[in-house]
Short mmCIF file of C-alpha atoms (C1' of nucleotides) in Angstrom, two decimals:
data_model
loop_
_atom_site.label_atom_id
_atom_site.label_comp_id
_atom_site.label_asym_id
_atom_site.label_seq_id
_atom_site.Cartn_x
_atom_site.Cartn_y
_atom_site.Cartn_z
CA MET A 1 95.42 114.85 114.52
CA SER A 2 95.33 112.39 111.22
CA GLU A 3 92.81 113.29 108.67
CA LEU A 4 90.74 110.65 107.16
CA VAL A 5 90.79 110.56 103.34
CA THR A 6 88.14 107.59 102.76
CA ALA A 7 85.36 106.06 104.86
CA GLN A 8 87.06 103.08 104.89
CA GLU A 9 89.75 103.87 107.38
CA GLY A 10 88.07 105.18 109.30
CA VAL A 11 86.00 101.96 109.43
CA LEU A 12 89.13 100.28 109.83
CA ARG A 13 90.18 102.15 112.96
CA GLU A 14 86.70 101.68 114.85
CA LEU A 15 87.06 98.27 114.15
CA ARG A 16 90.34 97.82 116.07
CA LEU A 17 88.77 100.04 118.59
CA GLN A 18 86.12 97.74 119.14
CA ILE A 19 87.85 94.42 118.97
CA ALA A 20 90.45 96.03 121.36
CA SER A 21 88.38 97.02 123.74
CA GLY A 22 85.98 94.29 123.87
CA LYS A 23 83.01 95.88 122.26
CA LEU A 24 83.75 93.17 119.71
CA SER A 25 84.12 89.94 121.98
CA PRO A 26 86.24 86.82 120.63
CA GLY A 27 84.53 84.62 118.49
CA GLN A 28 81.92 86.69 117.96
CA GLN A 29 80.00 86.75 114.42
CA VAL A 30 80.29 90.09 112.47
CA ILE A 31 76.59 90.50 111.04
CA GLN A 32 77.35 92.80 108.19
CA ASP A 33 74.13 94.93 107.89
CA ALA A 34 74.39 95.68 111.40
CA LEU A 35 77.32 96.72 111.87
CA ALA A 36 77.83 98.74 109.25
CA ALA A 37 74.48 100.64 109.89
CA SER A 38 76.19 101.24 113.17
CA LEU A 39 78.81 102.89 111.78
CA GLY A 40 76.95 105.38 109.21
CA VAL A 41 78.35 103.33 106.32
CA SER A 42 77.87 100.85 103.32
CA ARG A 43 78.95 97.46 103.62
CA VAL A 44 81.44 97.39 100.98
CA PRO A 45 83.79 99.60 102.81
CA LEU A 46 83.18 97.49 105.43
CA ARG A 47 84.04 94.42 103.86
CA GLU A 48 87.22 95.55 102.70
CA ALA A 49 88.34 97.18 106.39
CA LEU A 50 87.47 93.43 107.56
CA LYS A 51 89.34 92.01 104.22
CA VAL A 52 92.40 93.73 105.92
CA LEU A 53 91.90 92.46 109.71
CA GLU A 54 91.81 88.82 108.02
CA GLY A 55 95.00 89.57 106.22
CA GLU A 56 96.11 90.32 110.35
CA GLY A 57 94.65 87.68 111.36
CA GLN A 58 92.26 89.80 113.76
CA VAL A 59 89.44 88.48 112.39
CA ILE A 60 88.68 84.64 110.78
CA TYR A 61 86.51 84.23 107.56
CA HIS A 62 84.33 81.41 106.36
CA PRO A 63 83.11 82.02 102.74
CA HIS A 64 79.32 82.51 102.85
CA ARG A 65 79.19 82.35 106.58
CA GLY A 66 80.94 85.38 107.06
CA TYR A 67 83.75 86.90 108.99
CA PHE A 68 84.76 86.24 112.86
CA VAL A 69 86.52 88.16 115.74
CA ALA A 70 89.35 85.83 116.52
CA ASP A 71 89.28 83.76 119.11
CA LEU A 72 92.65 82.85 120.32
CA SER A 73 93.87 79.61 121.70
CA VAL A 74 96.28 79.14 124.10
CA ALA A 75 98.56 77.86 121.40
CA ASP A 76 98.02 80.48 119.16
CA LEU A 77 98.89 83.08 122.11
CA VAL A 78 102.28 80.83 122.31
CA GLU A 79 103.06 81.18 119.08
CA VAL A 80 102.15 84.29 118.56
CA TYR A 81 104.79 85.39 121.46
CA ARG A 82 107.37 83.30 119.98
CA ILE A 83 107.02 84.96 116.80
CA ARG A 84 106.98 88.67 118.81
CA SER A 85 110.16 87.70 120.41
CA ILE A 86 112.12 86.86 117.00
CA LEU A 87 111.01 89.71 115.59
CA GLU A 88 111.68 92.12 118.48
CA ASP A 89 114.98 91.20 118.95
CA GLU A 90 116.17 91.15 115.99
CA ALA A 91 114.50 94.74 115.62
CA LEU A 92 116.66 95.40 118.56
CA ARG A 93 119.59 94.21 117.44
CA VAL A 94 119.62 96.20 114.06
CA GLY A 95 118.32 99.32 115.54
CA VAL A 96 120.24 99.82 118.81
CA PRO A 97 123.24 100.57 117.40
CA LEU A 98 121.66 102.86 114.79
CA LEU A 99 120.28 105.14 117.89
CA THR A 100 121.37 108.95 117.71
CA ASN A 101 120.89 110.60 120.26
CA GLU A 102 117.75 112.61 119.44
CA ASP A 103 116.09 109.83 118.90
CA ILE A 104 117.08 108.79 122.95
CA GLU A 105 115.99 112.30 123.45
CA TYR A 106 112.61 111.56 121.31
CA LEU A 107 112.53 108.60 123.59
CA GLU A 108 112.55 110.02 126.96
CA ASP A 109 109.75 112.71 125.31
CA ILE A 110 107.46 109.88 125.32
CA LEU A 111 107.92 108.38 128.51
CA VAL A 112 107.17 112.13 130.17
CA ASP A 113 103.69 111.06 128.47
CA VAL A 114 103.97 107.51 129.47
CA GLU A 115 103.89 108.63 132.96
CA SER A 116 101.50 112.31 132.56
CA ALA A 117 98.61 109.48 131.25
CA ALA A 118 99.69 107.28 134.57
CA LYS A 119 99.27 109.63 136.56
CA THR A 120 95.58 110.99 135.05
CA GLY A 121 94.59 107.35 134.79
CA ASN A 122 93.96 107.27 131.57
CA VAL A 123 94.25 103.67 130.46
CA THR A 124 93.81 104.39 126.27
CA ALA A 125 96.01 107.27 126.75
CA VAL A 126 98.56 104.63 128.50
CA THR A 127 98.10 102.04 126.27
CA ALA A 128 99.03 104.61 123.32
CA ALA A 129 101.82 105.66 124.86
CA ASN A 130 103.62 102.89 125.77
CA ARG A 131 102.80 101.80 122.12
CA ARG A 132 104.80 105.06 121.24
CA PHE A 133 107.42 104.14 123.14
CA HIS A 134 108.30 100.84 122.20
CA PHE A 135 107.63 101.00 118.67
CA ALA A 136 110.03 103.87 118.53
CA ILE A 137 112.74 101.98 119.13
CA PHE A 138 111.43 99.36 116.74
CA GLU A 139 111.76 101.66 113.89
CA ALA A 140 115.45 103.02 114.59
CA SER A 141 116.43 99.43 112.70
CA ASN A 142 114.67 101.46 109.39
CA MET A 143 112.94 98.06 108.41
CA PRO A 144 109.75 99.17 108.19
CA ARG A 145 107.78 95.92 106.97
CA LEU A 146 109.53 94.37 110.44
CA VAL A 147 108.17 96.83 112.41
CA ARG A 148 104.59 96.68 110.96
CA MET A 149 104.93 92.39 111.33
CA ILE A 150 105.53 93.28 115.27
CA ARG A 151 102.71 95.53 115.21
CA ASN A 152 100.49 92.99 113.65
CA GLN A 153 101.80 90.64 116.58
CA TRP A 154 100.94 93.21 119.26
CA ASP A 155 97.44 93.63 117.47
CA ALA A 156 96.49 90.37 117.53
CA THR A 157 96.86 90.22 121.59
CA ASP A 158 94.85 93.60 122.00
CA ALA A 159 91.53 91.95 122.91
CA TYR A 160 92.94 90.38 125.83
CA ARG A 161 95.52 93.01 127.08
CA SER A 162 93.07 96.04 127.59
CA VAL A 163 92.69 95.50 131.49
CA TYR A 164 96.48 95.87 131.53
CA PHE A 165 97.39 99.56 132.65
CA ALA A 166 93.97 99.23 134.94
CA THR A 167 95.79 98.40 137.67
CA PRO A 168 98.31 101.28 140.23
CA ALA A 169 100.60 98.60 140.48
CA ASN A 170 101.40 97.53 136.81
CA LEU A 171 101.77 101.04 136.09
CA ALA A 172 104.80 101.33 138.53
CA HIS A 173 106.14 97.83 137.48
CA MET A 174 106.12 99.02 133.43
CA ASN A 175 107.74 102.54 134.74
CA THR A 176 110.79 101.00 136.02
CA GLU A 177 110.70 98.60 132.70
CA HIS A 178 111.19 101.40 130.20
CA ARG A 179 113.76 103.10 132.91
CA SER A 180 115.83 100.49 132.41
CA MET A 181 115.07 100.04 128.96
CA ILE A 182 116.19 103.43 128.14
CA ALA A 183 119.35 102.68 130.26
CA ALA A 184 120.28 99.62 128.12
CA LEU A 185 119.83 102.35 124.69
CA VAL A 186 121.75 104.76 126.33
CA ALA A 187 124.59 102.82 126.57
CA ARG A 188 123.93 101.30 123.01
CA ASP A 189 123.65 97.38 124.70
CA VAL A 190 121.71 94.89 122.11
CA GLU A 191 122.13 92.35 124.79
CA LYS A 192 120.92 94.30 127.74
CA SER A 193 117.99 96.20 125.89
CA ILE A 194 117.07 92.60 124.24
CA ALA A 195 116.64 90.84 127.97
CA GLN A 196 114.77 93.65 128.78
CA GLN A 197 112.05 93.19 126.20
CA ALA A 198 112.02 90.26 126.93
CA ALA A 199 110.75 90.49 130.10
CA HIS A 200 108.56 93.39 128.65
CA ARG A 201 106.67 90.60 127.29
CA GLU A 202 107.03 87.74 129.88
CA ASN A 203 105.00 90.35 131.62
CA SER A 204 101.94 90.91 129.10
CA VAL A 205 101.69 86.68 128.31
CA THR A 206 101.52 86.69 131.41
CA VAL A 207 98.34 89.15 131.43
CA VAL A 208 96.98 87.55 128.02
CA SER A 209 97.00 84.16 129.17
CA GLN A 210 94.64 85.06 131.99
CA ALA A 211 93.08 87.09 129.87
CA ILE A 212 91.93 83.72 127.54
CA ASN A 213 91.74 81.46 130.21
CA LYS A 214 88.88 83.66 131.47
CA SER A 215 87.06 83.52 128.94
CA MET B 1 91.60 70.16 92.67
CA SER B 2 91.10 72.54 95.26
CA GLU B 3 87.11 73.68 94.12
CA LEU B 4 86.79 78.10 94.22
CA VAL B 5 83.70 78.78 96.49
CA THR B 6 83.73 82.23 95.66
CA ALA B 7 84.66 84.55 92.68
CA GLN B 8 87.58 86.42 95.05
CA GLU B 9 88.99 83.38 95.65
CA GLY B 10 90.06 83.12 91.72
CA VAL B 11 90.69 86.07 91.06
CA LEU B 12 93.28 86.54 94.32
CA ARG B 13 94.96 83.16 92.48
CA GLU B 14 95.33 85.05 89.21
CA LEU B 15 96.55 87.99 89.91
CA ARG B 16 99.28 85.92 92.08
CA LEU B 17 100.17 84.52 89.19
CA GLN B 18 100.11 87.51 86.80
CA ILE B 19 102.19 89.62 89.48
CA ALA B 20 105.05 86.35 89.53
CA SER B 21 104.69 86.28 85.84
CA GLY B 22 105.45 89.82 85.12
CA LYS B 23 102.44 90.35 83.32
CA LEU B 24 101.17 92.91 85.77
CA SER B 25 104.79 94.44 86.32
CA PRO B 26 106.58 96.04 89.01
CA GLY B 27 105.26 99.65 89.46
CA GLN B 28 102.24 99.69 87.30
CA GLN B 29 99.22 101.02 88.30
CA VAL B 30 96.31 98.52 88.38
CA ILE B 31 93.23 99.88 86.38
CA GLN B 32 90.10 98.56 88.19
CA ASP B 33 87.85 98.54 85.07
CA ALA B 34 89.96 96.81 82.41
CA LEU B 35 91.33 94.31 84.76
CA ALA B 36 88.15 93.62 86.55
CA ALA B 37 86.45 92.87 82.72
CA SER B 38 89.57 90.88 81.69
CA LEU B 39 88.84 88.41 84.89
CA GLY B 40 85.08 88.48 84.18
CA VAL B 41 84.38 89.75 87.32
CA SER B 42 82.67 93.11 89.08
CA ARG B 43 85.13 95.23 90.96
CA VAL B 44 83.92 94.16 93.92
CA PRO B 45 85.60 91.11 94.64
CA LEU B 46 88.99 92.56 92.35
CA ARG B 47 89.24 95.40 95.25
CA GLU B 48 89.22 92.60 98.24
CA ALA B 49 91.63 90.71 96.07
CA LEU B 50 93.95 93.57 96.10
CA LYS B 51 93.28 94.19 99.83
CA VAL B 52 94.40 91.22 100.09
CA LEU B 53 97.65 91.52 98.27
CA GLU B 54 97.99 94.90 100.11
CA GLY B 55 98.33 93.49 103.63
CA GLU B 56 101.32 91.02 102.07
CA GLY B 57 102.83 94.17 100.60
CA GLN B 58 102.24 92.85 97.33
CA VAL B 59 100.46 96.08 95.54
CA ILE B 60 100.87 99.48 97.22
CA TYR B 61 97.68 101.22 97.58
CA HIS B 62 97.70 105.08 97.41
CA PRO B 63 93.92 106.13 98.32
CA HIS B 64 92.27 108.40 95.03
CA ARG B 65 95.00 106.73 93.07
CA GLY B 66 94.58 103.15 93.41
CA TYR B 67 96.81 100.31 93.61
CA PHE B 68 100.16 99.68 92.29
CA VAL B 69 102.23 96.63 91.83
CA ALA B 70 104.88 97.05 94.73
CA ASP B 71 108.13 97.77 92.87
CA LEU B 72 111.10 96.85 95.35
CA SER B 73 114.14 98.75 96.28
CA VAL B 74 117.08 97.18 96.63
CA ALA B 75 116.90 97.66 100.55
CA ASP B 76 113.18 96.56 100.56
CA LEU B 77 115.16 92.94 99.27
CA VAL B 78 117.73 92.73 101.53
CA GLU B 79 115.14 93.52 104.33
CA VAL B 80 112.23 90.93 102.45
CA TYR B 81 115.31 87.97 103.02
CA ARG B 82 116.59 88.99 106.28
CA ILE B 83 112.87 88.48 107.75
CA ARG B 84 112.75 85.69 105.56
CA SER B 85 115.96 83.90 107.13
CA ILE B 86 114.95 84.90 110.81
CA LEU B 87 111.42 83.59 110.27
CA GLU B 88 113.26 80.35 108.51
CA ASP B 89 115.36 79.73 110.91
CA GLU B 90 113.07 79.77 113.83
CA ALA B 91 110.88 77.05 111.62
CA LEU B 92 113.58 74.95 111.15
CA ARG B 93 114.54 74.80 114.97
CA VAL B 94 111.03 74.24 116.22
CA GLY B 95 110.40 71.99 113.38
CA VAL B 96 113.35 69.85 112.56
CA PRO B 97 113.13 67.94 115.59
CA LEU B 98 109.86 66.55 115.47
CA LEU B 99 110.24 65.63 112.22
CA THR B 100 108.51 61.54 111.64
CA ASN B 101 109.44 59.34 109.33
CA GLU B 102 106.44 59.72 107.48
CA ASP B 103 107.36 63.47 107.40
CA ILE B 104 110.31 62.38 105.64
CA GLU B 105 109.06 59.60 103.01
CA TYR B 106 106.46 62.24 102.17
CA LEU B 107 109.14 65.14 101.53
CA GLU B 108 111.66 62.04 99.34
CA ASP B 109 107.69 61.83 97.38
CA ILE B 110 107.72 65.39 96.33
CA LEU B 111 111.43 65.65 95.71
CA VAL B 112 110.93 62.63 92.96
CA ASP B 113 107.64 65.70 91.68
CA VAL B 114 110.41 68.27 91.43
CA GLU B 115 112.99 66.32 89.49
CA SER B 116 110.35 65.09 87.13
CA ALA B 117 108.61 68.41 86.98
CA ALA B 118 112.73 69.23 86.27
CA LYS B 119 112.79 66.65 83.20
CA THR B 120 110.32 67.87 81.09
CA GLY B 121 110.92 71.45 81.41
CA ASN B 122 107.84 72.77 82.68
CA VAL B 123 109.38 75.77 84.91
CA THR B 124 105.65 76.67 86.76
CA ALA B 125 105.42 72.90 87.56
CA VAL B 126 109.40 73.03 89.32
CA THR B 127 108.64 75.83 90.90
CA ALA B 128 104.93 74.79 92.68
CA ALA B 129 107.26 71.74 93.29
CA ASN B 130 110.21 73.16 94.83
CA ARG B 131 107.88 75.10 97.00
CA ARG B 132 105.82 72.14 98.65
CA PHE B 133 109.10 70.73 99.16
CA HIS B 134 110.33 74.15 101.89
CA PHE B 135 107.19 74.48 103.46
CA ALA B 136 105.99 70.35 104.00
CA ILE B 137 109.68 71.53 106.11
CA PHE B 138 108.43 74.23 107.33
CA GLU B 139 104.99 73.28 108.31
CA ALA B 140 106.55 70.56 110.76
CA SER B 141 106.74 73.51 112.93
CA ASN B 142 103.47 73.19 113.90
CA MET B 143 103.36 77.46 113.94
CA PRO B 144 100.71 77.82 110.90
CA ARG B 145 101.40 81.92 111.07
CA LEU B 146 104.83 81.54 110.88
CA VAL B 147 104.37 79.49 107.97
CA ARG B 148 101.92 82.28 106.62
CA MET B 149 104.54 84.67 107.21
CA ILE B 150 107.31 83.03 105.48
CA ARG B 151 104.96 82.19 102.41
CA ASN B 152 104.47 86.39 102.27
CA GLN B 153 108.12 86.53 102.38
CA TRP B 154 108.42 84.07 99.34
CA ASP B 155 105.51 85.69 97.55
CA ALA B 156 107.12 89.44 97.62
CA THR B 157 110.00 88.80 95.12
CA ASP B 158 108.17 85.72 93.15
CA ALA B 159 107.90 88.48 90.29
CA TYR B 160 111.51 88.79 90.28
CA ARG B 161 112.43 85.50 90.56
CA SER B 162 110.33 83.54 87.86
CA VAL B 163 112.80 82.81 85.53
CA TYR B 164 115.50 81.35 87.44
CA PHE B 165 114.24 77.51 86.63
CA ALA B 166 114.60 77.86 83.11
CA THR B 167 118.50 77.26 83.22
CA PRO B 168 119.21 73.74 83.52
CA ALA B 169 122.43 74.22 85.30
CA ASN B 170 120.14 76.29 88.11
CA LEU B 171 118.01 72.72 87.70
CA ALA B 172 120.89 70.66 88.84
CA HIS B 173 121.84 73.26 91.53
CA MET B 174 119.00 72.68 93.08
CA ASN B 175 118.51 69.17 93.31
CA THR B 176 121.97 68.37 95.41
CA GLU B 177 120.80 71.36 97.41
CA HIS B 178 117.70 69.13 98.22
CA ARG B 179 119.30 66.00 98.52
CA SER B 180 121.78 67.60 101.42
CA MET B 181 118.58 69.22 102.69
CA ILE B 182 117.62 65.70 103.20
CA ALA B 183 120.52 63.81 104.86
CA ALA B 184 120.39 67.14 107.33
CA LEU B 185 116.72 66.53 108.20
CA VAL B 186 117.21 62.16 107.95
CA ALA B 187 119.82 63.40 110.88
CA ARG B 188 117.29 65.63 112.72
CA ASP B 189 120.50 68.39 112.36
CA VAL B 190 118.76 71.38 113.32
CA GLU B 191 122.27 73.65 112.53
CA LYS B 192 122.60 71.62 108.94
CA SER B 193 119.26 72.09 107.91
CA ILE B 194 119.27 76.18 108.96
CA ALA B 195 122.70 76.22 107.11
CA GLN B 196 121.55 74.59 104.45
CA GLN B 197 118.36 76.45 103.63
CA ALA B 198 120.46 79.68 104.54
CA ALA B 199 122.72 78.34 101.19
CA HIS B 200 119.27 78.13 99.35
CA ARG B 201 118.31 81.55 100.44
CA GLU B 202 121.52 83.14 99.62
CA ASN B 203 121.12 81.41 95.66
CA SER B 204 117.88 83.22 95.63
CA VAL B 205 118.87 86.56 96.84
CA THR B 206 121.50 86.49 93.50
CA VAL B 207 118.91 85.81 91.34
CA VAL B 208 116.34 88.33 92.74
CA SER B 209 118.55 91.06 92.91
CA GLN B 210 120.02 91.01 89.21
CA ALA B 211 116.76 90.88 88.21
CA ILE B 212 115.69 93.97 90.01
CA ASN B 213 118.97 95.71 88.94
CA LYS B 214 117.36 94.48 85.15
CA SER B 215 114.02 96.65 85.50
"C1'" DA C 1 61.13 58.42 118.87
"C1'" DG C 2 64.93 59.12 115.09
"C1'" DC C 3 66.14 60.70 110.69
"C1'" DC C 4 65.96 63.01 106.00
"C1'" DC C 5 64.32 66.32 103.22
"C1'" DA C 6 62.09 70.80 101.91
"C1'" DC C 7 60.99 75.68 102.90
"C1'" DA C 8 61.48 80.04 104.79
"C1'" DG C 9 64.38 83.47 106.22
"C1'" DA C 10 68.67 85.65 107.49
"C1'" DT C 11 73.14 86.49 105.41
"C1'" DT C 12 76.92 86.78 102.33
"C1'" DG C 13 78.63 87.41 97.05
"C1'" DG C 14 78.88 90.46 93.36
"C1'" DA C 15 76.88 93.65 89.90
"C1'" DT C 16 75.31 98.11 88.54
"C1'" DA C 17 74.80 102.87 89.41
"C1'" DC C 18 76.52 107.33 91.30
"C1'" DA C 19 79.55 110.59 93.64
"C1'" DA C 20 84.42 112.32 94.68
"C1'" DT C 21 88.10 112.62 93.82
"C1'" DC C 22 92.98 113.13 90.78
"C1'" DA C 23 95.64 114.40 87.06
"C1'" DG C 24 96.61 116.26 82.95
"C1'" DG C 25 95.81 120.13 79.65
"C1'" DG C 26 94.44 124.69 78.19
"C1'" DT C 27 94.02 129.39 78.89
"C1'" DA C 28 93.74 133.34 80.95
"C1'" DT C 29 96.62 136.63 83.48
"C1'" DG C 30 101.21 138.80 85.92
"C1'" DC D 1 107.73 133.49 79.11
"C1'" DA D 2 106.33 131.64 83.76
"C1'" DT D 3 102.43 130.68 86.90
"C1'" DA D 4 98.18 129.76 88.80
"C1'" DC D 5 93.23 128.69 87.72
"C1'" DC D 6 89.51 125.87 86.22
"C1'" DC D 7 87.97 122.68 83.61
"C1'" DT D 8 87.35 117.89 81.57
"C1'" DG D 9 88.34 112.80 80.93
"C1'" DA D 10 89.83 109.03 83.71
"C1'" DT D 11 89.58 106.89 87.72
"C1'" DT D 12 88.55 105.69 92.27
"C1'" DG D 13 85.07 105.22 96.34
"C1'" DT D 14 80.49 103.62 98.11
"C1'" DA D 15 75.30 102.84 97.95
"C1'" DT D 16 72.40 100.38 96.42
"C1'" DC D 17 69.91 96.52 94.79
"C1'" DC D 18 69.77 91.47 93.10
"C1'" DA D 19 71.59 86.41 93.37
"C1'" DA D 20 73.67 82.28 95.67
"C1'" DT D 21 73.95 80.03 99.59
"C1'" DC D 22 74.06 78.76 104.37
"C1'" DT D 23 71.26 78.03 108.86
"C1'" DG D 24 67.52 76.21 111.43
"C1'" DT D 25 62.92 74.55 111.67
"C1'" DG D 26 59.15 72.17 110.56
"C1'" DG D 27 56.29 67.89 108.41
"C1'" DG D 28 56.39 63.71 106.99
"C1'" DC D 29 57.91 59.24 106.63
"C1'" DT D 30 60.49 54.79 108.61
#
DNA sequence: AGCCCACAGATTGGATACAATCAGGGTATG
DNA sequence: CATACCCTGATTGTATCCAATCTGTGGGCT
């Protein structure tokens, strides 16, 4: 597995998990002393990790009042998905024509992972594998900054999306989506792959907006 | 003027200035002790400011080796401008139809500032006013996340662009560009404003790539 | 009762001190 | 002569401590 060379890396990863899982819930204030203690580190690396998350919009910072887990309004949600869509479109437009046959084979390997994770019902494993699949496609664009920006948009809604893969119907739907995406990629069909990715987002935004309305 | 509530805000602003002006030059390592001392603060707020800049891609971080001022390759440059263009296009597509007459008047006020700054030959004032002009347009989109992402792309090339406004011919050219942009906005002509903004970027990318090649 | 102000506790902001790690150079060894 | 190793100085990473600021509460005043 990936080695941690600094404590703050581990802190950052743990904070992302806690936000995505809802253990740190939207709107909640982050009490640095308590959180640092629970993570077994001092406040310094925690604060640096929080600054990173602030830059990604995952937490909001008020000087002298502290950090709060971001609480997306519906308007924020719409904006995030609008941005995601223009970024992802670009990544596909650039990346799909560059896909090698090896890339496609690799994508099919990932799909196997996704499906086997789906069989076990391990939600976090499905989520992770699903992410790997989509980002492997985006990375074909050879535009690391663009990919990072897309990743930020995904992260921004993670806190609301965690439940999606819990129901079997959604898992089945995801599989058919992935299969038609692969088909579009094999054909190096840019427009069709963009349309397929858009359908995937449609799906996702529905789930997330329901989660927001509930809270 | 804007009040500083925390030291680290000031540090961040100062670091941006030093990067944009080349006082911290691309590729150079940031020695935290020395820089903190020269700014009159300890390393803690400095490091948090550096984390912010890392998130924006202005500095690169290597664990246990420190922060280095980002050094853009030509490929990076191309990517930054490609991203800028899709983001700015979107901001204009959304924002231009929403412009009120008051917004346009405000933009014309800013143009007056730009031109009077140009007369005095104060390069930093011109740069700042030019920025205010373009971002006032982008902000009409009511998409704060999008605007922030555009700002990051501008910042990424600041270190290379500082010389542009120093030559009078460029200043004159900028003025005619701004005037045709205003005309497109008054007409609420989305396509024309997008084209105009693209021309502005063309201009900028030429300057920056020359600066990169020199270094 | 309603409002204002002062005080106290909680929390964050920043400085200092120390530990961990890295880069470079000199030395021993094949 | 080349190479591997260790040692040292420089630099970063983290913990701890204190100062600055905020929030809420209670008492006094009108």
